């Protein structure tokens, strides 16, 4: 927490940390010591889940040597199984402006429940 110029207390945490910490609502479908997963608020597929590190890593471009990101893929596999995505699915990580990243907190999109087109837009 920091003090803004207007004397208000303001949280520096990302919108995803606020979901992780139950400060704002989110439909959480999975969590463990390293990651939390919740439904995307604007789903692009029947299953669209955001898997986020508990640690506030801004993105792929600033990965620490070790940390919660090392557990993202295993969590994605587990969640895909839990969601019944036996016919396949897609994992997406957006990095930076050209990558279409809008939330600077490392996350994987898990998309499934329909065939995915290629190449992506
Ligand atoms: P990206 O563009 O890769 O950074 O992905 C950010 C994703 O977070 C987008 O698909 C948004 O729809 C999703 N998102 C943003 N805010 C929320 C929220 N409060 N709850 C769930 N998903 C969110």
CSV table of C-alpha atoms and ligand atoms in Angstrom, one decimal:
chain,number,residue,atom,x,y,z
A,1,UNK,CA,0.0,0.0,0.0
A,2,UNK,CA,1.2,3.5,-0.7
A,3,UNK,CA,0.0,7.1,-0.1
A,4,UNK,CA,-1.1,8.9,-3.2
A,5,UNK,CA,-0.7,12.7,-3.6
A,6,UNK,CA,-4.2,13.2,-2.3
A,7,UNK,CA,-3.5,11.4,1.0
A,8,UNK,CA,-5.5,8.3,0.0
A,9,UNK,CA,-4.3,4.8,0.7
A,10,UNK,CA,-4.0,2.9,-2.6
A,11,UNK,CA,-3.1,-0.7,-3.3
A,12,UNK,CA,-0.3,-1.3,-5.7
A,13,UNK,CA,-1.4,-4.9,-6.4
A,14,UNK,CA,-2.6,-6.0,-9.9
A,15,UNK,CA,-6.3,-6.7,-10.6
A,16,UNK,CA,-5.3,-10.4,-10.6
A,17,UNK,CA,-3.7,-10.1,-7.1
A,18,UNK,CA,-6.9,-8.6,-5.9
A,19,UNK,CA,-8.8,-11.7,-7.1
A,20,UNK,CA,-6.1,-13.9,-5.6
A,21,UNK,CA,-6.5,-12.1,-2.3
A,22,UNK,CA,-10.3,-12.0,-2.5
A,23,UNK,CA,-10.4,-8.2,-2.5
A,24,UNK,CA,-12.5,-8.3,-5.6
A,25,UNK,CA,-14.8,-11.1,-6.9
A,26,UNK,CA,-13.5,-13.8,-9.3
A,27,UNK,CA,-14.8,-17.3,-10.1
A,28,UNK,CA,-11.8,-19.3,-8.8
A,29,UNK,CA,-11.7,-22.8,-10.2
A,30,UNK,CA,-8.3,-24.0,-8.9
A,31,UNK,CA,-5.6,-22.9,-6.5
A,32,UNK,CA,-2.4,-24.2,-4.9
A,33,UNK,CA,0.7,-22.8,-3.2
A,34,UNK,CA,2.0,-21.2,-6.4
A,35,UNK,CA,-0.9,-20.4,-8.7
A,36,UNK,CA,-4.6,-19.4,-8.8
A,37,UNK,CA,-7.0,-20.0,-11.7
A,38,UNK,CA,-10.3,-18.2,-12.4
A,39,UNK,CA,-12.7,-17.7,-15.2
A,40,UNK,CA,-11.9,-14.9,-17.6
A,41,UNK,CA,-14.4,-12.1,-17.4
A,42,UNK,CA,-14.6,-11.9,-21.2
A,43,UNK,CA,-14.5,-15.5,-22.3
A,44,UNK,CA,-13.4,-16.3,-25.9
A,45,UNK,CA,-14.3,-20.0,-25.7
A,46,UNK,CA,-16.6,-22.2,-23.7
A,47,UNK,CA,-13.7,-22.8,-21.3
A,48,UNK,CA,-11.5,-19.7,-20.8
A,49,UNK,CA,-9.5,-19.7,-17.6
A,50,UNK,CA,-6.7,-17.4,-16.4
A,51,UNK,CA,-3.9,-19.1,-14.5
A,52,UNK,CA,-1.9,-16.6,-12.6
A,53,UNK,CA,1.2,-16.7,-10.4
A,54,UNK,CA,0.6,-15.8,-6.8
A,55,UNK,CA,3.9,-13.9,-7.1
A,56,UNK,CA,3.5,-10.6,-9.0
A,57,UNK,CA,5.7,-11.2,-12.0
A,58,UNK,CA,4.9,-8.6,-14.6
A,59,UNK,CA,5.3,-11.0,-17.6
A,60,UNK,CA,7.5,-13.4,-19.6
A,61,UNK,CA,10.0,-10.6,-20.3
A,62,UNK,CA,10.9,-10.3,-16.6
A,63,UNK,CA,11.0,-13.8,-15.4
A,64,UNK,CA,13.0,-14.5,-12.2
A,65,UNK,CA,15.3,-17.5,-12.2
A,66,UNK,CA,13.0,-19.3,-9.8
A,67,UNK,CA,9.5,-18.8,-8.5
A,68,UNK,CA,5.8,-19.5,-9.0
A,69,UNK,CA,6.0,-19.4,-12.8
A,70,UNK,CA,7.8,-22.8,-12.8
A,71,UNK,CA,4.5,-24.3,-11.7
A,72,UNK,CA,2.2,-22.8,-14.4
A,73,UNK,CA,2.4,-25.6,-16.9
A,74,UNK,CA,1.7,-28.3,-14.4
A,75,UNK,CA,-1.3,-26.4,-13.1
A,76,UNK,CA,-2.6,-25.8,-16.7
A,77,UNK,CA,-2.4,-29.6,-17.3
A,78,UNK,CA,-4.3,-30.3,-14.1
A,79,UNK,CA,-7.0,-27.7,-14.7
A,80,UNK,CA,-7.5,-28.9,-18.3
A,81,UNK,CA,-8.1,-32.4,-17.0
A,82,UNK,CA,-10.4,-31.1,-14.3
A,83,UNK,CA,-12.4,-29.2,-17.0
A,84,UNK,CA,-12.7,-32.3,-19.1
A,85,UNK,CA,-10.8,-30.9,-22.1
A,86,UNK,CA,-10.0,-34.4,-23.4
A,87,UNK,CA,-10.2,-33.3,-27.1
A,88,UNK,CA,-7.5,-30.7,-26.7
A,89,UNK,CA,-7.0,-27.0,-25.7
A,90,UNK,CA,-4.8,-24.0,-26.2
A,91,UNK,CA,-2.5,-22.2,-23.8
A,92,UNK,CA,-1.6,-18.6,-24.5
A,93,UNK,CA,0.8,-16.1,-22.9
A,94,UNK,CA,0.7,-12.6,-24.2
A,95,UNK,CA,3.8,-10.4,-23.6
A,96,UNK,CA,3.9,-6.6,-24.0
A,97,UNK,CA,1.9,-4.3,-26.3
A,98,UNK,CA,2.4,-6.3,-29.6
A,99,UNK,CA,1.6,-9.5,-27.8
A,100,UNK,CA,-1.7,-8.0,-26.6
A,101,UNK,CA,-1.0,-8.1,-22.9
A,102,UNK,CA,-3.4,-6.0,-20.9
A,103,UNK,CA,-2.7,-7.1,-17.4
A,104,UNK,CA,0.9,-6.9,-16.2
A,105,UNK,CA,0.8,-10.0,-14.0
A,106,UNK,CA,2.1,-13.2,-15.6
A,107,UNK,CA,-0.7,-15.5,-16.6
A,108,UNK,CA,-1.6,-18.3,-19.0
A,109,UNK,CA,-4.9,-18.3,-20.9
A,110,UNK,CA,-6.4,-21.8,-21.0
A,111,UNK,CA,-8.9,-22.0,-23.9
A,112,UNK,CA,-11.0,-25.0,-24.8
A,113,UNK,CA,-14.4,-26.4,-25.5
A,114,UNK,CA,-14.2,-25.6,-29.3
A,115,UNK,CA,-11.7,-26.1,-32.1
A,116,UNK,CA,-9.1,-23.3,-32.2
A,117,UNK,CA,-8.2,-21.5,-35.4
A,118,UNK,CA,-4.6,-21.0,-36.5
A,119,UNK,CA,-2.9,-18.7,-37.1
A,120,UNK,CA,-4.2,-16.5,-34.2
A,121,UNK,CA,-5.1,-12.9,-35.1
B,1,LIG,P1,-4.0,-10.4,-21.4
B,1,LIG,O1,-4.6,-9.5,-22.4
B,1,LIG,O2,-3.2,-11.5,-21.9
B,1,LIG,O3,-3.2,-9.5,-20.4
B,1,LIG,O4,-5.2,-11.0,-20.6
B,1,LIG,C1,-5.9,-10.4,-19.6
B,1,LIG,C2,-7.2,-11.1,-19.5
B,1,LIG,O5,-7.7,-10.8,-18.2
B,1,LIG,C3,-8.3,-10.7,-20.5
B,1,LIG,O6,-8.7,-11.8,-21.2
B,1,LIG,C4,-9.4,-10.1,-19.6
B,1,LIG,O7,-10.7,-10.4,-20.1
B,1,LIG,C5,-9.1,-10.8,-18.3
B,1,LIG,N1,-9.6,-10.0,-17.1
B,1,LIG,C6,-9.4,-8.7,-16.8
B,1,LIG,N2,-9.9,-8.4,-15.7
B,1,LIG,C7,-10.5,-9.5,-15.2
B,1,LIG,C8,-11.2,-9.8,-14.0
B,1,LIG,N3,-11.5,-8.9,-13.1
B,1,LIG,N4,-11.7,-11.1,-13.8
B,1,LIG,C9,-11.4,-12.1,-14.8
B,1,LIG,N5,-10.7,-11.8,-15.9
B,1,LIG,C10,-10.3,-10.6,-16.1
